C-alpha atoms as one frame of an Amber mdcrd trajectory, in Angstrom:
protein
 151.843 170.441  42.418 150.534 167.489  40.452 149.773 163.887  41.165 152.384
 161.553  39.778 149.733 160.298  37.353 149.127 163.809  35.953 152.852 164.530
  35.888 153.598 161.463  33.767 150.750 162.388  31.414 152.078 165.884  30.833
 155.739 164.998  30.297 158.166 162.091  30.454 159.908 161.724  33.810 163.640
 161.338  33.198 165.456 158.417  34.903 167.265 160.643  37.414 163.999 162.272
  38.529 162.290 158.874  38.644 164.912 157.552  41.084 164.624 160.698  43.194
 160.847 160.268  43.352 161.297 156.604  44.331 163.725 157.533  47.117 161.334
 160.119  48.563 158.349 157.756  48.480 160.394 154.988  50.152 161.622 157.375
  52.867 158.054 158.552  53.481 156.760 154.994  53.769 159.611 154.149  56.147
 158.465 156.976  58.432 154.859 155.721  58.361 155.902 152.105  58.926 158.062
 153.124  61.897 154.869 154.443  63.503 153.077 151.179  62.765 151.004 152.569
  59.862 150.548 150.657  56.599 149.181 152.778  53.703 147.629 149.930  51.624
 146.866 152.070  48.547 150.145 153.266  47.038 149.518 154.351  43.411 150.409
 157.360  41.196 147.132 159.112  42.053 148.148 159.187  45.727 151.627 160.625
  45.138 151.883 164.416  44.818 154.962 166.077  43.300 155.205 169.693  44.357
 156.588 172.426  42.139 159.782 172.448  44.235 160.297 168.715  43.595 159.229
 167.550  47.056 157.189 164.337  46.919 154.303 163.746  49.318 152.325 160.564
  50.004 148.614 161.405  50.145 145.316 159.782  51.109 145.846 157.459  54.062
 142.146 156.637  53.887 142.790 152.888  53.691 145.732 152.962  56.095 145.899
 150.352  58.841 147.443 150.905  62.256 149.422 147.944  63.557 147.426 145.977
  66.126 144.038 147.291  64.952 141.623 144.817  63.391 141.052 145.032  59.662
 138.635 147.631  58.315 136.982 145.377  55.764 134.939 142.230  55.899 136.770
 138.920  55.856 137.658 137.911  52.312 137.261 141.349  50.730 140.151 143.277
  49.189 141.641 146.641  50.027 143.553 148.708  47.469 143.509 149.594  43.798
 143.633 146.913  41.102 147.029 146.745  39.448 148.898 148.113  42.487 147.727
 145.626  45.107 150.038 143.057  46.664 149.260 139.321  46.361 148.156 139.258
  50.002 145.719 142.142  49.388 144.324 140.413  46.316 143.742 137.256  48.374
 142.072 139.223  51.176 144.549 138.178  53.879 146.213 140.372  56.496 148.796
 142.677  54.907 151.726 144.272  56.723 154.230 146.980  55.724 155.718 144.720
  53.020 152.471 145.088  51.073 153.334 148.779  50.595 156.774 147.720  49.341
 155.132 145.561  46.657 152.879 148.457  45.585 155.895 150.775  45.490 157.604
 148.251  43.214 154.599 148.319  40.856 154.593 152.125  40.830 158.338 152.358
  40.060 158.106 149.639  37.409 155.444 151.717  35.676 157.459 154.917  36.112
 160.547 153.443  34.411 158.869 151.362  31.676 155.584 153.151  31.044 153.517
 150.036  31.742 152.311 147.957  34.689 154.139 144.716  35.527 150.841 142.827
  35.804 148.128 143.406  33.216 144.752 141.990  32.326 141.677 142.965  30.355
 139.656 142.976  33.579 140.361 143.025  37.318 140.065 139.259  37.751 142.718
 138.610  35.078 144.958 141.238  36.630 144.482 139.721  40.087 145.453 136.309
  38.697 148.704 137.746  37.314 149.547 139.515  40.573 149.238 136.254  42.519
 150.618 133.782  39.968 152.748 135.422  37.257 156.248 136.798  37.828 156.954
 140.282  36.487 159.219 140.481  33.445 162.553 142.245  34.037 162.248 145.930
  33.125 165.298 145.525  30.890 163.281 143.171  28.670 161.058 146.164  27.865
 163.733 148.870  28.047 167.163 147.327  27.294 168.946 150.417  28.574 167.647
 149.854  32.158 170.457 149.293  34.660 170.666 145.706  35.933 170.966 146.769
  39.609 167.843 148.899  39.345 166.060 146.003  37.665 167.028 143.692  40.519
 165.816 146.134  43.196 162.377 146.561  41.606 161.941 142.832  40.986 162.854
 142.135  44.620 160.074 144.523  45.657 157.688 142.505  43.456 158.346 139.083
  44.984 155.085 137.178  45.616 156.156 135.909  49.044 156.496 138.817  51.511
 159.422 137.000  53.140 161.335 137.105  49.825 160.778 140.843  49.246 162.824
 143.796  50.355 161.999 143.738  54.078 161.751 147.461  54.766 160.985 150.670
  52.892 164.217 152.072  54.291 166.081 149.242  52.591 164.471 150.215  49.269
 165.422 153.864  49.819 169.044 152.962  50.586 169.296 150.752  47.491 167.890
 153.491  45.253 170.194 156.072  46.833 173.140 153.836  46.007 172.032 153.718
  42.355 171.701 157.523  42.388 175.079 157.953  44.064 176.902 155.612  41.696
 175.363 157.248  38.643 176.425 160.661  39.946 180.017 159.510  40.451 180.251
 158.224  36.891 179.150 161.587  35.493 176.482 159.933  33.382 173.100 158.489
  34.255 173.634 154.850  35.185 169.908 154.277  35.246 170.511 153.472  31.586
 173.292 151.175  30.463 175.744 152.148  27.739 174.548 150.469  24.560 176.635
 147.537  23.323 178.873 148.204  20.292 177.436 147.295  16.887 177.556 143.600
  16.121 178.407 144.021  12.408 181.969 143.766  11.105 182.142 147.403  10.193
 181.361 148.378  13.764 184.015 146.033  15.057 186.584 147.456  12.668 185.820
 150.966  13.887 186.116 149.978  17.553 189.173 147.717  17.405 192.310 149.794
  16.818 193.333 151.347  20.148 197.090 151.535  19.506 198.085 152.311  15.965
 201.449 151.972  14.230 201.740 155.715  14.283 201.979 155.516  18.122 198.606
 157.062  19.013 198.348 155.807  22.607 195.779 158.315  23.867 192.739 155.973
  23.683 194.752 153.239  25.393 195.849 155.528  28.246 192.283 156.790  28.732
 191.112 153.171  28.945 193.746 152.293  31.546 192.865 155.358  33.629 189.181
 154.449  33.492 190.005 150.889  34.588 192.125 152.125  37.513 189.383 154.518
  38.604 186.859 151.690  38.503 189.133 149.473  40.602 189.683 152.296  43.081
 185.944 152.842  43.380 185.393 149.115  43.875 188.033 149.070  46.627 186.481
 152.135  48.260 183.007 150.636  48.474 183.745 146.935  48.877 187.285 146.530
  50.132 187.789 149.256  52.714 189.146 148.058  56.018 188.236 151.202  57.971
 184.550 150.311  57.975 184.909 146.919  59.663 182.014 145.772  61.830 183.181
 145.605  65.441 179.844 145.450  67.248 176.341 144.249  66.514 172.979 143.364
  67.981 170.804 140.388  67.049 167.205 141.546  67.468 164.528 139.065  68.618
 163.290 137.272  65.520 159.664 137.912  64.688 157.324 134.988  65.244 155.248
 135.400  62.073 151.672 134.500  62.906 152.254 135.303  66.598 151.425 131.730
  67.627 152.241 131.650  71.378 153.154 127.962  71.109 155.966 128.910  68.726
 157.462 131.765  70.762 160.085 129.343  72.054 161.219 128.817  68.462 161.752
 132.465  67.529 163.410 133.195  70.878 165.504 130.029  70.750 166.829 130.725
  67.270 167.683 134.280  68.331 169.485 133.037  71.454 171.416 130.433  69.484
 172.615 133.002  66.973 173.526 135.518  69.713 175.582 132.863  71.501 177.390
 131.723  68.362 178.042 135.164  66.879 179.515 136.117  70.273 182.223 133.504
  69.644 183.472 135.273  66.513 186.788 136.973  67.350 186.891 140.755  67.818
 183.139 141.328  67.688 181.102 142.777  70.556 177.595 141.351  70.580 174.886
 143.043  72.646 173.585 140.571  75.277 170.139 139.036  75.293 168.734 141.307
  77.992 169.413 144.418  75.897 168.287 142.869  72.618 165.019 141.484  73.968
 163.925 144.905  75.263 162.915 145.548  71.648 160.848 142.382  71.219 157.604
 143.242  69.437 158.577 146.872  68.878 157.919 148.700  65.621 161.075 150.750
  66.076 163.337 150.949  63.051 166.313 148.526  63.352 168.766 151.288  62.470
 167.394 153.480  65.280 167.772 150.549  67.695 171.346 150.025  66.530 172.179
 153.684  67.105 170.552 153.600  70.549 172.694 150.601  71.498 175.824 152.090
  69.930 176.564 149.213  67.525 177.790 149.064  63.945 175.334 146.463  62.638
 171.870 145.008  63.295 170.752 141.478  62.394 166.981 141.007  62.293 164.880
 138.084  61.172 161.501 136.419  60.826 160.571 132.821  61.637 157.676 130.970
  60.019 156.717 127.386  60.823 154.142 125.568  58.730 153.877 121.993  59.925
 157.363 120.547  59.527 158.460 123.400  57.230 160.664 126.140  58.630 161.255
 129.473  56.873 163.847 131.934  58.161 164.383 135.351  56.590 167.293 137.493
  57.767 168.701 140.930  57.051 171.986 142.470  58.210 172.101 146.284  58.192
 175.096 148.583  58.556 173.755 151.119  61.061 176.341 153.768  60.225 175.140
 154.211  56.644 171.832 152.341  56.912 172.959 150.101  54.105 171.866 146.542
  53.426 174.938 144.350  53.995 173.470 140.894  53.620 170.148 139.129  53.540
 168.894 135.647  52.836 165.889 133.363  53.147 166.303 129.779  54.336 163.663
 127.182  53.592 164.289 124.117  55.725 162.511 121.535  57.838 162.358 121.539
  61.629 164.966 118.788  61.629 167.419 121.285  60.111 167.047 123.726  63.020
 170.519 122.965  64.395 172.428 123.093  61.123 170.656 126.157  59.724 171.835
 128.239  62.691 175.430 127.245  61.922 174.861 128.244  58.280 173.481 131.639
  59.300 176.323 132.388  61.703 178.898 131.296  59.129 177.436 133.591  56.463
 177.200 136.513  58.886 180.809 135.861  59.904 181.958 135.991  56.283 180.317
 139.412  55.917 181.439 141.063  59.156 184.767 139.295  59.794 186.023 137.624
  56.616 188.877 135.215  57.206 187.928 134.348  60.799 187.133 130.896  62.172
 183.998 129.255  60.826 180.996 128.769  63.081 181.388 124.989  63.188 184.888
 125.438  64.605 183.831 128.188  66.976 181.344 126.084  68.930 180.782 122.366
  68.729 177.227 121.262  68.044 175.830 120.073  71.371 173.347 117.562  69.986
 172.493 115.959  66.689 168.984 115.093  67.855 166.529 117.700  66.480 163.759
 116.744  68.907 166.113 117.068  71.895 167.221 120.461  70.653 163.634 121.718
  70.334 162.882 120.510  73.875 165.972 122.350  75.091 164.789 125.551  73.391
 161.419 125.202  75.089 163.191 124.737  78.412 165.269 127.898  77.919 162.167
 129.831  76.900 160.455 129.078  80.223 163.708 129.371  82.198 164.082 132.964
  81.031 160.635 133.850  82.433 161.914 133.400  86.023 158.659 132.463  87.765
 158.064 129.411  89.957 155.625 127.658  87.545 157.789 128.466  84.519 160.903
 127.073  86.197 159.014 123.813  86.808 158.103 123.663  83.116 161.692 124.443
  82.140 162.956 121.589  84.295 160.513 119.201  82.646 161.692 120.148  79.134
 165.375 119.856  80.062 164.777 116.377  81.502 162.911 115.344  78.327 165.819
 116.590  76.202 168.280 114.542  78.285 166.045 111.475  77.910 166.457 111.766
  74.124 170.165 112.624  74.231 171.982 111.873  77.467 175.144 113.571  76.152
 173.507 116.953  75.508 175.710 119.173  77.694 173.529 122.291  77.556 170.461
 120.343  78.695 172.377 119.075  81.761 173.502 122.634  82.446 169.870 123.757
  82.095 168.841 121.410  84.919 171.634 122.730  87.170 170.809 126.374  86.481
 167.087 125.788  87.047 167.690 124.230  90.459 169.847 127.224  91.391 167.095
 129.680  90.428 164.352 127.739  92.182 165.938 128.575  95.527 165.427 132.274
  94.794 162.121 132.292  92.924 160.109 129.430  94.376 161.382 128.632  97.906
 162.450 125.204  96.696 165.673 124.090  98.314 167.068 120.945  99.860 170.358
 119.125 100.252 169.252 116.588  97.632 168.496 119.372  95.143 171.973 120.816
  95.616 173.461 117.360  95.150 171.583 116.996  91.849 172.661 120.509  90.834
 176.289 119.562  91.442 176.001 116.329  89.483 174.330 118.021  86.497 176.857
 120.876  86.376 179.779 118.428  86.522 178.152 116.245  83.859 177.805 119.216
  81.510 181.528 119.989  81.935 182.421 116.356  81.408 180.631 116.537  78.054
 181.924 120.016  77.138 184.723 121.497  79.243 184.450 124.861  77.455 181.197
 125.790  79.241 182.063 128.774  81.400 178.419 128.928  82.526 178.820 125.515
  84.192 181.809 126.772  86.180 179.728 129.751  87.339 177.014 127.364  88.554
 179.636 125.280  90.347 180.946 128.448  91.985 177.511 129.035  93.512 177.335
 125.387  94.599 180.760 125.526  96.271 179.701 128.701  98.035 176.676 126.791
  99.328 179.112 124.093 100.532 181.156 126.820 102.325 184.155 125.689 100.297
 185.414 129.220  99.699 188.646 128.375  97.868 186.863 126.072  95.423 184.108
 128.645  94.893 186.575 131.355  93.900 188.447 128.953  91.636 185.217 128.123
  89.791 184.202 131.786  89.386 187.614 132.634  87.933 187.369 129.690  85.528
 183.896 130.860  84.485 185.201 134.327  83.630 188.243 132.883  81.852 186.178
 130.531  79.672 183.180 132.828  79.156 184.526 136.393  79.495 181.305 137.850
  78.048 179.018 135.996  80.508 177.787 138.764  82.818 176.175 136.367  85.309
 179.613 135.005  86.249 180.650 138.534  87.296 177.352 139.029  89.105 177.806
 135.830  91.150 181.519 136.492  91.741 180.546 139.925  93.085 178.322 138.250
  95.695 181.197 135.964  96.697 183.704 138.825  97.014 181.213 140.833  99.066
 180.827 137.921 101.489 184.612 137.774 101.729 184.680 141.478 102.638 186.748
 142.342  99.542 184.590 145.325  98.641 186.972 147.123  96.257 187.457 143.971
  94.166 183.721 143.328  94.284 182.983 146.834  93.000 185.414 146.460  90.065
 183.980 143.072  89.107 180.401 144.326  89.291 181.130 147.326  87.087 182.565
 144.961  84.473 179.477 142.739  84.672 177.189 145.744  84.177 179.241 146.873
  81.161 178.752 143.441  79.591 175.012 143.327  80.278 173.816 146.896  80.839
 170.108 146.070  80.504 169.776 143.114  82.888 167.700 144.232  85.908 169.297
 141.685  88.241 172.844 142.594  87.143 172.054 146.281  87.598 170.574 145.515
  91.033 173.971 144.287  92.187 175.664 147.355  90.721 173.247 149.557  92.686
 174.052 147.483  95.782 177.779 148.081  95.177 177.218 151.853  95.022 175.054
 151.802  98.162 177.825 150.022 100.079 180.159 152.828  99.058 177.560 155.405
 100.219 177.457 156.740  96.648 173.703 157.298  96.616 173.729 159.578  93.569
 175.220 156.806  91.388 172.958 154.207  92.985 169.916 156.357  92.203 170.926
 156.553  88.528 171.283 152.766  88.306 167.968 152.104  90.061 166.191 154.547
  87.763 167.586 152.626  84.795 166.275 149.372  86.306 162.781 150.852  86.608
 162.962 152.258  83.062 163.675 148.730  81.813 161.082 147.044  84.035 158.848
 149.363  86.106 157.586 146.400  88.173 160.961 144.832  88.970 160.995 143.916
  92.658 164.521 145.012  93.566 164.111 148.269  91.645 161.339 149.253  94.064
 163.092 147.948  97.203 166.371 149.685  96.371 164.498 152.908  95.570 163.009
 152.747  99.069 166.426 152.039 100.641 168.029 155.029  98.875 165.123 157.334
  99.743 165.408 156.247 103.391 169.056 157.357 103.397 167.882 160.709 102.031
 165.249 160.953 104.809 162.430 160.822 102.231 160.365 158.366 104.250 156.936
 158.905 102.666 158.293 158.464  99.134 160.165 155.327 100.257 157.047 153.759
 101.802 155.101 154.518  98.630 157.565 152.428  96.586 157.187 149.475  98.954
 153.397 149.743  98.949 153.440 149.271  95.158 154.972 145.777  95.483 152.373
 142.954  95.244 153.336 140.676  98.129 151.229 137.667  97.166 153.632 136.254
  94.582 156.935 136.960  96.347 159.321 134.254  97.526 160.214 134.192 101.222
 163.648 135.665 100.440 162.104 138.721  98.829 159.458 139.044 101.548 162.305
 139.254 104.046 163.753 142.237 102.190 160.380 144.015 102.130 159.710 143.333
 105.829 163.171 144.568 106.828 162.793 147.759 104.778 159.311 148.486 106.158
 160.726 148.135 109.674 163.666 150.429 108.877 161.174 153.045 107.628 159.215
 152.884 110.890 156.318 150.914 109.368 156.469 148.290 112.130 152.889 147.081
 111.724 153.449 146.244 108.042 156.748 144.547 108.884 155.038 142.493 111.597
 152.329 141.298 109.188 155.035 140.025 106.825 156.835 138.366 109.741 153.671
 136.514 110.777 153.205 135.240 107.241 156.794 133.985 107.085 156.522 132.263
 110.471 153.297 130.530 109.387 154.805 129.471 106.060 157.888 128.082 107.791
 155.691 125.497 109.505 154.053 124.258 106.318 156.662 124.712 103.604 160.272
 125.495 102.946 161.067 129.034 104.043 164.667 130.130 104.483 165.190 131.026
 108.179 167.428 133.920 107.099 164.382 135.655 105.561 162.678 135.568 108.983
 165.874 136.716 110.707 166.029 139.678 108.303 162.640 141.008 109.441 163.595
 140.555 113.097 166.831 142.472 112.393 164.828 145.352 110.923 162.628 145.378
 114.037 165.763 145.515 116.225 165.117 142.149 117.923 168.709 140.866 118.119
 167.941 137.734 120.138 165.335 136.519 117.642 167.613 137.472 114.759 170.452
 135.328 116.162 168.054 132.462 116.941 166.787 132.312 113.363 170.313 132.587
 111.978 171.170 129.571 114.139 168.283 127.745 112.438 169.742 128.843 109.116
 173.046 127.278 110.138 171.311 124.003 111.032 169.318 123.963 107.763 172.370
 125.083 105.780 170.699 128.196 104.388 172.135 129.357 101.101 171.499 132.964
 102.214 173.412 132.682 105.477 176.880 133.692 104.126 175.348 136.824 102.553
 174.384 138.147 105.974 178.044 139.081 106.436 177.756 141.612 103.577 174.147
 142.773 103.949 173.672 146.036 105.839 170.237 144.758 106.874 172.102 142.722
 109.539 174.224 145.555 110.915 172.338 145.186 114.202 174.140 141.872 114.969
 177.407 142.309 113.027 179.347 142.910 116.277 177.524 140.313 118.344 179.848
 137.487 119.588 177.058 134.982 118.921 177.147 136.010 115.258 180.954 135.574
 115.181 180.440 131.987 116.303 178.042 131.395 113.394 180.562 132.847 110.949
 183.326 130.670 112.360 181.270 127.526 111.758 180.964 128.570 108.103 184.715
 129.074 107.871 184.390 132.855 107.608
């Protein structure tokens, strides 16, 4: 074949071929970008057109792999003058959107015969690339289609955030131009010329219905109008292509400043929560969405993997007090650009801009539904309190002892600025609940504070299903079983998409011995949040209780695929392998668990499982550690009892459960459901403990 440069020298490329070439280049770049490769030198000399019409992108000599440091010295430029992006000209880091700019230059030249930025020398050209906007192609070639003009100019935006955001998006837009021109039967790359402006021309064009009754031109015009309206309805007004499901991908923290991660994650969470309130739309939960954080995977591929109709992605940039958000909504089914917008605001607008985004997305996917402001009331009008809350949620989601302490601090600071911020009060309650599991922090006073904060959040906003779920756990701790169930049911009623409510209700039903109900509830929770390791852990537990080890194995494997280091994934693997008499493989899973950072609760599980596998020496070492820790810090007595149960020491097991009763252990009710305590489940002394709990 020939390079595109040689091809354009030898003959004029017709508009239809030019669009086809543009589509192929854009598709090729999309494939490279999906692999994390930026070309950085797109120009006609590097595009080969084969004799069969296939276009190939050549010479990746200047290509940059994502994550690899730049190949040139700081301040130097990479690329070819005239086709470089503004960021290349200025010698700053360039991502895949730089290739989109260069593609825009190439297509501009292909359609008009000249470059959009010109100068008598490279310095003058560089100045134009950075500072001068390209003229519309139609100003040079009046017959150029306005939609094509818009697409190319959007590729040539100076600010990468204002450009087309993906090569695939460019390809789809060009394909739409090609498709529409094909349907019309004429090339729509060029517009139909306007009728002559002189009087003679008007006289020739005017008479459509003559006195002699010649209605043929009129009928043809009406038919053409009806066909146009039908086409418009087909592409823009069809009801059979409604969006019924979507995923909001984690917004990219442009600049990768770790101190601003809370901002990109917080904005994503806020939009997920609010879009979830739009009627008749299934929104993929956070746990599934955030699996793709930092990935180079194409959004459409992610959407197909998750089985949704649409994907919303975005980028967040903070410069001092300035906040830039760029969003794009893609229809996964046709990989078509549905909506996109850039928002330039200040940090004080963080609350209101999220409402704006959700409202605009709503208008696209579910026109005529309730506006975002009516869907969920703004929790605070204090921007600083809201930012502190976002920081709290960021650390809360990390689920480690130090991070939970930091989360608590941020929530308290948010409340200090706005005492009526319901979500901040709920954040305190939820953090205290998690600290019992992840950091061995528990006390009667903590539970009292948890209760007060959960009730305060409901007092401020009685629609918070999450607060009812927290109260359900608190009432379970109080051994008030009727109140606990009432709260869990209210949580599910008010927040039917909140998987944690199902997860916690499952634990309650298991304690009550209502295993069939528990299994049904847990399956529903896992359907709502199929990528949450802790939710899936409870589903695996439900299968194990039913002796369905094949199903349990499938769930545990999914847990380990999501997070290979997840504690319960390894413990449950060992438990299942033990039931299959694969003792060596089971022990290997346990040996992979780093014990140093585990809470006492989790150490109890490991010690019990080691003992059940015959590894009594390893179980005894864990027991000694727990006994020593119980003297110096808060360790739940039930964790110690669990290891004794595994070792078959029923007297010590009962003795430590008695201590759990005295210290009001939050784990004590669970012993009724846990198979780890089968050794004492028929012991009269254990019945007495249950009776004191009202079980």
